[in-house]
Amino acid sequence: QSGNSGKFLKTDGSSLSFDNAGSWTKIASGTGPSSSVSAIDLDNIFSATYKFYKIFLIWHQDDYIRYRWLKAADGSTEQGSGYDWVQVTTAENSDESVSRHGGNGESQGMITYWNSNDGGAGLTELTIQDPFGTSAYSVMQGITTSNESGQFRVQTTSNAYTGTDSYRGIKIYGHSGDSISSTNFFYLVLGATI
């Protein structure tokens, strides 16, 4: 049983073995640091073990979120320019119906394009395709729910880094450098195989 905490015992009809329970496996979770920072590394969360990842983020801050990949060879090295993204949003209690924004060849990717209120809703679910692999672009799609100034929004964002490097983590930034701390930032990372 040693080393198999959280796994279940399965049989093929003749032998027993341990396996992960369910499709998604928890890889990491936590909060921002106790002292505020303007960016946070979620390092060593990607590997060859999984092809699909989900990252859930909660950030109660009036800022929007950008990111850079952390290279597998050295997690302190951020992937520079080459991020393409497109974002669509719609809002309730607003004259705005649907708006589209995007960027090409930028120095950071986009996770959310619109702010939330300080202390307001800011829930994001990211789905990422094989960031550790090198056979295809590293792509990410995200859905964010947020509120700002009496408006309630849903945002859908897609990202691609136009290169085939291997990444072991992600660096998350507040676009305007707003605080990331243990009281306003929470994350959960899951992985799944085919």
PDB file of C-alpha atoms in Angstrom:
ATOM      1  CA  GLN A   1       0.000   0.000   0.000  1.00  0.00           C
ATOM      2  CA  SER A   2       2.966   2.323   0.504  1.00  0.00           C
ATOM      3  CA  GLY A   3       3.007   5.176  -2.035  1.00  0.00           C
ATOM      4  CA  ASN A   4      -0.571   4.529  -3.201  1.00  0.00           C
ATOM      5  CA  SER A   5      -2.502   6.987  -1.048  1.00  0.00           C
ATOM      6  CA  GLY A   6      -5.763   8.060  -2.690  1.00  0.00           C
ATOM      7  CA  LYS A   7      -5.693   5.239  -5.274  1.00  0.00           C
ATOM      8  CA  PHE A   8      -8.058   2.317  -5.623  1.00  0.00           C
ATOM      9  CA  LEU A   9      -7.384  -1.385  -5.896  1.00  0.00           C
ATOM     10  CA  LYS A  10      -8.429  -2.929  -9.235  1.00  0.00           C
ATOM     11  CA  THR A  11      -8.329  -6.376 -10.770  1.00  0.00           C
ATOM     12  CA  ASP A  12      -8.052  -7.690 -14.320  1.00  0.00           C
ATOM     13  CA  GLY A  13      -9.638 -10.971 -13.203  1.00  0.00           C
ATOM     14  CA  SER A  14      -6.402 -12.638 -12.175  1.00  0.00           C
ATOM     15  CA  SER A  15      -4.201 -10.041 -10.480  1.00  0.00           C
ATOM     16  CA  LEU A  16      -4.526  -6.895  -8.363  1.00  0.00           C
ATOM     17  CA  SER A  17      -2.990  -3.451  -8.893  1.00  0.00           C
ATOM     18  CA  PHE A  18      -3.480   0.152  -7.725  1.00  0.00           C
ATOM     19  CA  ASP A  19      -4.792   2.854 -10.088  1.00  0.00           C
ATOM     20  CA  ASN A  20      -6.031   6.444  -9.944  1.00  0.00           C
ATOM     21  CA  ALA A  21      -9.644   6.881  -8.908  1.00  0.00           C
ATOM     22  CA  GLY A  22     -11.682   8.680 -11.563  1.00  0.00           C
ATOM     23  CA  SER A  23     -10.553  10.318 -14.797  1.00  0.00           C
ATOM     24  CA  TRP A  24      -8.877  13.375 -13.246  1.00  0.00           C
ATOM     25  CA  THR A  25      -6.006  13.192 -10.761  1.00  0.00           C
ATOM     26  CA  LYS A  26      -5.226  16.035  -8.372  1.00  0.00           C
ATOM     27  CA  ILE A  27      -1.678  17.291  -9.022  1.00  0.00           C
ATOM     28  CA  ALA A  28      -1.485  20.454  -6.920  1.00  0.00           C
ATOM     29  CA  SER A  29      -3.566  23.001  -5.052  1.00  0.00           C
ATOM     30  CA  GLY A  30      -2.950  26.012  -2.886  1.00  0.00           C
ATOM     31  CA  THR A  31      -3.213  29.749  -2.406  1.00  0.00           C
ATOM     32  CA  GLY A  32      -1.105  32.757  -3.095  1.00  0.00           C
ATOM     33  CA  PRO A  33       1.715  33.521  -0.621  1.00  0.00           C
ATOM     34  CA  SER A  34       1.126  35.178   2.761  1.00  0.00           C
ATOM     35  CA  SER A  35       3.031  38.271   1.539  1.00  0.00           C
ATOM     36  CA  SER A  36       1.484  39.799  -1.594  1.00  0.00           C
ATOM     37  CA  VAL A  37       3.195  39.363  -4.974  1.00  0.00           C
ATOM     38  CA  SER A  38       2.290  40.531  -8.492  1.00  0.00           C
ATOM     39  CA  ALA A  39       2.987  37.137 -10.147  1.00  0.00           C
ATOM     40  CA  ILE A  40       3.004  33.504  -9.045  1.00  0.00           C
ATOM     41  CA  ASP A  41       4.720  30.407 -10.462  1.00  0.00           C
ATOM     42  CA  LEU A  42       2.785  27.150 -10.573  1.00  0.00           C
ATOM     43  CA  ASP A  43       5.899  25.067 -11.298  1.00  0.00           C
ATOM     44  CA  ASN A  44       6.380  21.312 -11.733  1.00  0.00           C
ATOM     45  CA  ILE A  45       2.683  20.741 -12.462  1.00  0.00           C
ATOM     46  CA  PHE A  46       3.071  19.387 -16.038  1.00  0.00           C
ATOM     47  CA  SER A  47       4.824  16.143 -17.011  1.00  0.00           C
ATOM     48  CA  ALA A  48       4.748  13.324 -19.554  1.00  0.00           C
ATOM     49  CA  THR A  49       2.285  11.475 -17.285  1.00  0.00           C
ATOM     50  CA  TYR A  50      -0.831  13.347 -18.488  1.00  0.00           C
ATOM     51  CA  LYS A  51      -2.071  14.639 -21.863  1.00  0.00           C
ATOM     52  CA  PHE A  52      -4.826  16.898 -20.519  1.00  0.00           C
ATOM     53  CA  TYR A  53      -4.790  19.369 -17.651  1.00  0.00           C
ATOM     54  CA  LYS A  54      -7.342  21.543 -15.921  1.00  0.00           C
ATOM     55  CA  ILE A  55      -6.437  24.504 -13.745  1.00  0.00           C
ATOM     56  CA  PHE A  56      -9.128  26.165 -11.643  1.00  0.00           C
ATOM     57  CA  LEU A  57      -8.342  29.705 -10.468  1.00  0.00           C
ATOM     58  CA  ILE A  58     -10.138  32.026  -8.085  1.00  0.00           C
ATOM     59  CA  TRP A  59      -8.786  35.571  -7.896  1.00  0.00           C
ATOM     60  CA  HIS A  60     -10.788  38.236  -6.053  1.00  0.00           C
ATOM     61  CA  GLN A  61      -9.053  41.260  -7.573  1.00  0.00           C
ATOM     62  CA  ASP A  62      -9.872  44.131  -9.938  1.00  0.00           C
ATOM     63  CA  ASP A  63      -7.301  43.083 -12.531  1.00  0.00           C
ATOM     64  CA  TYR A  64      -7.186  40.704 -15.441  1.00  0.00           C
ATOM     65  CA  ILE A  65      -4.868  37.710 -15.733  1.00  0.00           C
ATOM     66  CA  ARG A  66      -2.024  37.023 -18.171  1.00  0.00           C
ATOM     67  CA  TYR A  67       0.473  34.155 -18.250  1.00  0.00           C
ATOM     68  CA  ARG A  68       3.733  32.730 -19.580  1.00  0.00           C
ATOM     69  CA  TRP A  69       4.806  29.096 -19.855  1.00  0.00           C
ATOM     70  CA  LEU A  70       7.718  27.934 -17.671  1.00  0.00           C
ATOM     71  CA  LYS A  71      10.187  25.860 -19.701  1.00  0.00           C
ATOM     72  CA  ALA A  72      10.688  22.196 -18.775  1.00  0.00           C
ATOM     73  CA  ALA A  73      14.490  22.410 -18.977  1.00  0.00           C
ATOM     74  CA  ASP A  74      14.573  25.177 -16.343  1.00  0.00           C
ATOM     75  CA  GLY A  75      11.348  26.232 -14.641  1.00  0.00           C
ATOM     76  CA  SER A  76      12.733  29.683 -13.861  1.00  0.00           C
ATOM     77  CA  THR A  77      12.960  30.452 -17.612  1.00  0.00           C
ATOM     78  CA  GLU A  78       9.760  31.956 -19.024  1.00  0.00           C
ATOM     79  CA  GLN A  79       8.748  31.507 -22.652  1.00  0.00           C
ATOM     80  CA  GLY A  80       8.936  34.915 -24.332  1.00  0.00           C
ATOM     81  CA  SER A  81       7.077  36.432 -27.297  1.00  0.00           C
ATOM     82  CA  GLY A  82       4.868  34.363 -29.571  1.00  0.00           C
ATOM     83  CA  TYR A  83       1.526  34.153 -27.744  1.00  0.00           C
ATOM     84  CA  ASP A  84      -1.643  34.385 -29.864  1.00  0.00           C
ATOM     85  CA  TRP A  85      -5.041  34.739 -28.205  1.00  0.00           C
ATOM     86  CA  VAL A  86      -8.684  35.530 -28.883  1.00  0.00           C
ATOM     87  CA  GLN A  87     -11.351  36.381 -26.333  1.00  0.00           C
ATOM     88  CA  VAL A  88     -15.126  36.779 -26.491  1.00  0.00           C
ATOM     89  CA  THR A  89     -17.248  38.183 -23.676  1.00  0.00           C
ATOM     90  CA  THR A  90     -20.841  39.041 -22.969  1.00  0.00           C
ATOM     91  CA  ALA A  91     -22.305  40.883 -19.974  1.00  0.00           C
ATOM     92  CA  GLU A  92     -25.611  41.212 -18.150  1.00  0.00           C
ATOM     93  CA  ASN A  93     -26.829  44.643 -16.950  1.00  0.00           C
ATOM     94  CA  SER A  94     -24.931  46.350 -19.756  1.00  0.00           C
ATOM     95  CA  ASP A  95     -25.506  47.746 -23.243  1.00  0.00           C
ATOM     96  CA  GLU A  96     -22.641  45.488 -24.322  1.00  0.00           C
ATOM     97  CA  SER A  97     -23.906  42.382 -26.120  1.00  0.00           C
ATOM     98  CA  VAL A  98     -20.873  40.404 -27.324  1.00  0.00           C
ATOM     99  CA  SER A  99     -17.376  41.786 -27.844  1.00  0.00           C
ATOM    100  CA  ARG A 100     -14.234  40.226 -29.282  1.00  0.00           C
ATOM    101  CA  HIS A 101     -10.589  41.003 -28.521  1.00  0.00           C
ATOM    102  CA  GLY A 102      -7.329  39.359 -29.524  1.00  0.00           C
ATOM    103  CA  GLY A 103      -3.565  39.554 -29.812  1.00  0.00           C
ATOM    104  CA  ASN A 104      -0.853  38.096 -32.014  1.00  0.00           C
ATOM    105  CA  GLY A 105       2.826  37.439 -31.216  1.00  0.00           C
ATOM    106  CA  GLU A 106       2.518  38.999 -27.755  1.00  0.00           C
ATOM    107  CA  SER A 107       4.963  38.631 -24.862  1.00  0.00           C
ATOM    108  CA  GLN A 108       2.289  37.053 -22.617  1.00  0.00           C
ATOM    109  CA  GLY A 109      -0.846  35.005 -23.178  1.00  0.00           C
ATOM    110  CA  MET A 110      -4.287  36.112 -21.956  1.00  0.00           C
ATOM    111  CA  ILE A 111      -6.342  34.195 -19.405  1.00  0.00           C
ATOM    112  CA  THR A 112      -9.012  36.811 -18.643  1.00  0.00           C
ATOM    113  CA  TYR A 113      -9.498  40.052 -20.528  1.00  0.00           C
ATOM    114  CA  TRP A 114     -11.929  41.771 -18.162  1.00  0.00           C
ATOM    115  CA  ASN A 115     -11.441  42.682 -14.520  1.00  0.00           C
ATOM    116  CA  SER A 116     -13.491  41.661 -11.528  1.00  0.00           C
ATOM    117  CA  ASN A 117     -14.272  43.798  -8.494  1.00  0.00           C
ATOM    118  CA  ASP A 118     -11.964  43.559  -5.482  1.00  0.00           C
ATOM    119  CA  GLY A 119     -13.592  40.827  -3.433  1.00  0.00           C
ATOM    120  CA  GLY A 120     -15.973  40.010  -6.298  1.00  0.00           C
ATOM    121  CA  ALA A 121     -16.461  36.864  -8.357  1.00  0.00           C
ATOM    122  CA  GLY A 122     -13.456  35.766 -10.380  1.00  0.00           C
ATOM    123  CA  LEU A 123     -13.689  32.051 -11.239  1.00  0.00           C
ATOM    124  CA  THR A 124     -11.682  30.609 -14.168  1.00  0.00           C
ATOM    125  CA  GLU A 125     -11.475  27.073 -15.554  1.00  0.00           C
ATOM    126  CA  LEU A 126      -8.555  26.392 -17.929  1.00  0.00           C
ATOM    127  CA  THR A 127      -8.169  23.298 -20.128  1.00  0.00           C
ATOM    128  CA  ILE A 128      -4.658  22.701 -21.491  1.00  0.00           C
ATOM    129  CA  GLN A 129      -3.431  20.284 -24.146  1.00  0.00           C
ATOM    130  CA  ASP A 130      -0.178  18.394 -23.425  1.00  0.00           C
ATOM    131  CA  PRO A 131       2.071  21.339 -22.409  1.00  0.00           C
ATOM    132  CA  PHE A 132       4.966  18.972 -21.642  1.00  0.00           C
ATOM    133  CA  GLY A 133       4.926  17.442 -25.152  1.00  0.00           C
ATOM    134  CA  THR A 134       6.774  18.875 -28.155  1.00  0.00           C
ATOM    135  CA  SER A 135       4.736  17.554 -31.090  1.00  0.00           C
ATOM    136  CA  ALA A 136       2.166  20.378 -31.258  1.00  0.00           C
ATOM    137  CA  TYR A 137       1.550  23.955 -30.139  1.00  0.00           C
ATOM    138  CA  SER A 138       0.697  24.382 -26.453  1.00  0.00           C
ATOM    139  CA  VAL A 139      -2.916  25.529 -26.469  1.00  0.00           C
ATOM    140  CA  MET A 140      -5.223  26.602 -23.657  1.00  0.00           C
ATOM    141  CA  GLN A 141      -8.898  27.450 -23.479  1.00  0.00           C
ATOM    142  CA  GLY A 142     -10.551  29.161 -20.568  1.00  0.00           C
ATOM    143  CA  ILE A 143     -13.967  30.154 -19.269  1.00  0.00           C
ATOM    144  CA  THR A 144     -14.219  32.904 -16.657  1.00  0.00           C
ATOM    145  CA  THR A 145     -17.154  34.191 -14.648  1.00  0.00           C
ATOM    146  CA  SER A 146     -16.691  37.633 -13.101  1.00  0.00           C
ATOM    147  CA  ASN A 147     -18.544  40.704 -11.915  1.00  0.00           C
ATOM    148  CA  GLU A 148     -17.457  44.329 -12.248  1.00  0.00           C
ATOM    149  CA  SER A 149     -19.296  47.577 -11.514  1.00  0.00           C
ATOM    150  CA  GLY A 150     -22.761  46.011 -11.457  1.00  0.00           C
ATOM    151  CA  GLN A 151     -22.102  43.879 -14.548  1.00  0.00           C
ATOM    152  CA  PHE A 152     -21.937  40.101 -14.574  1.00  0.00           C
ATOM    153  CA  ARG A 153     -19.740  38.620 -17.312  1.00  0.00           C
ATOM    154  CA  VAL A 154     -18.833  35.347 -18.935  1.00  0.00           C
ATOM    155  CA  GLN A 155     -15.567  35.281 -20.894  1.00  0.00           C
ATOM    156  CA  THR A 156     -14.225  32.600 -23.239  1.00  0.00           C
ATOM    157  CA  THR A 157     -10.534  32.838 -24.103  1.00  0.00           C
ATOM    158  CA  SER A 158      -8.316  30.682 -26.338  1.00  0.00           C
ATOM    159  CA  ASN A 159      -4.500  30.790 -26.426  1.00  0.00           C
ATOM    160  CA  ALA A 160      -1.748  29.222 -28.485  1.00  0.00           C
ATOM    161  CA  TYR A 161       1.992  29.570 -28.199  1.00  0.00           C
ATOM    162  CA  THR A 162       3.376  29.215 -31.724  1.00  0.00           C
ATOM    163  CA  GLY A 163       6.254  26.896 -30.901  1.00  0.00           C
ATOM    164  CA  THR A 164       6.777  23.322 -29.744  1.00  0.00           C
ATOM    165  CA  ASP A 165       8.831  23.681 -26.574  1.00  0.00           C
ATOM    166  CA  SER A 166       8.182  21.574 -23.476  1.00  0.00           C
ATOM    167  CA  TYR A 167       6.707  23.297 -20.402  1.00  0.00           C
ATOM    168  CA  ARG A 168       6.572  22.128 -16.799  1.00  0.00           C
ATOM    169  CA  GLY A 169       4.613  25.032 -15.327  1.00  0.00           C
ATOM    170  CA  ILE A 170       2.882  28.356 -15.788  1.00  0.00           C
ATOM    171  CA  LYS A 171       3.559  31.858 -14.422  1.00  0.00           C
ATOM    172  CA  ILE A 172       0.409  33.873 -13.686  1.00  0.00           C
ATOM    173  CA  TYR A 173       0.437  37.686 -13.692  1.00  0.00           C
ATOM    174  CA  GLY A 174      -1.999  40.356 -12.704  1.00  0.00           C
ATOM    175  CA  HIS A 175      -1.887  42.608 -15.774  1.00  0.00           C
ATOM    176  CA  SER A 176      -1.629  45.802 -13.728  1.00  0.00           C
ATOM    177  CA  GLY A 177       0.517  44.194 -11.027  1.00  0.00           C
ATOM    178  CA  ASP A 178      -2.295  43.884  -8.485  1.00  0.00           C
ATOM    179  CA  SER A 179      -1.729  41.688  -5.459  1.00  0.00           C
ATOM    180  CA  ILE A 180      -1.804  37.895  -5.428  1.00  0.00           C
ATOM    181  CA  SER A 181      -1.993  36.636  -1.838  1.00  0.00           C
ATOM    182  CA  SER A 182      -3.234  33.851   0.406  1.00  0.00           C
ATOM    183  CA  THR A 183      -6.492  35.733   0.990  1.00  0.00           C
ATOM    184  CA  ASN A 184      -7.492  36.431  -2.639  1.00  0.00           C
ATOM    185  CA  PHE A 185      -5.903  33.725  -4.869  1.00  0.00           C
ATOM    186  CA  PHE A 186      -6.683  29.982  -4.910  1.00  0.00           C
ATOM    187  CA  TYR A 187      -5.836  27.244  -7.434  1.00  0.00           C
ATOM    188  CA  LEU A 188      -6.392  23.555  -8.194  1.00  0.00           C
ATOM    189  CA  VAL A 189      -4.502  21.560 -10.870  1.00  0.00           C
ATOM    190  CA  LEU A 190      -5.811  18.262 -12.300  1.00  0.00           C
ATOM    191  CA  GLY A 191      -4.370  15.876 -14.897  1.00  0.00           C
ATOM    192  CA  ALA A 192      -5.906  13.141 -17.063  1.00  0.00           C
ATOM    193  CA  THR A 193      -4.579  10.503 -19.451  1.00  0.00           C
ATOM    194  CA  ILE A 194      -6.150   9.214 -22.665  1.00  0.00           C
TER     195      ILE A 194
END
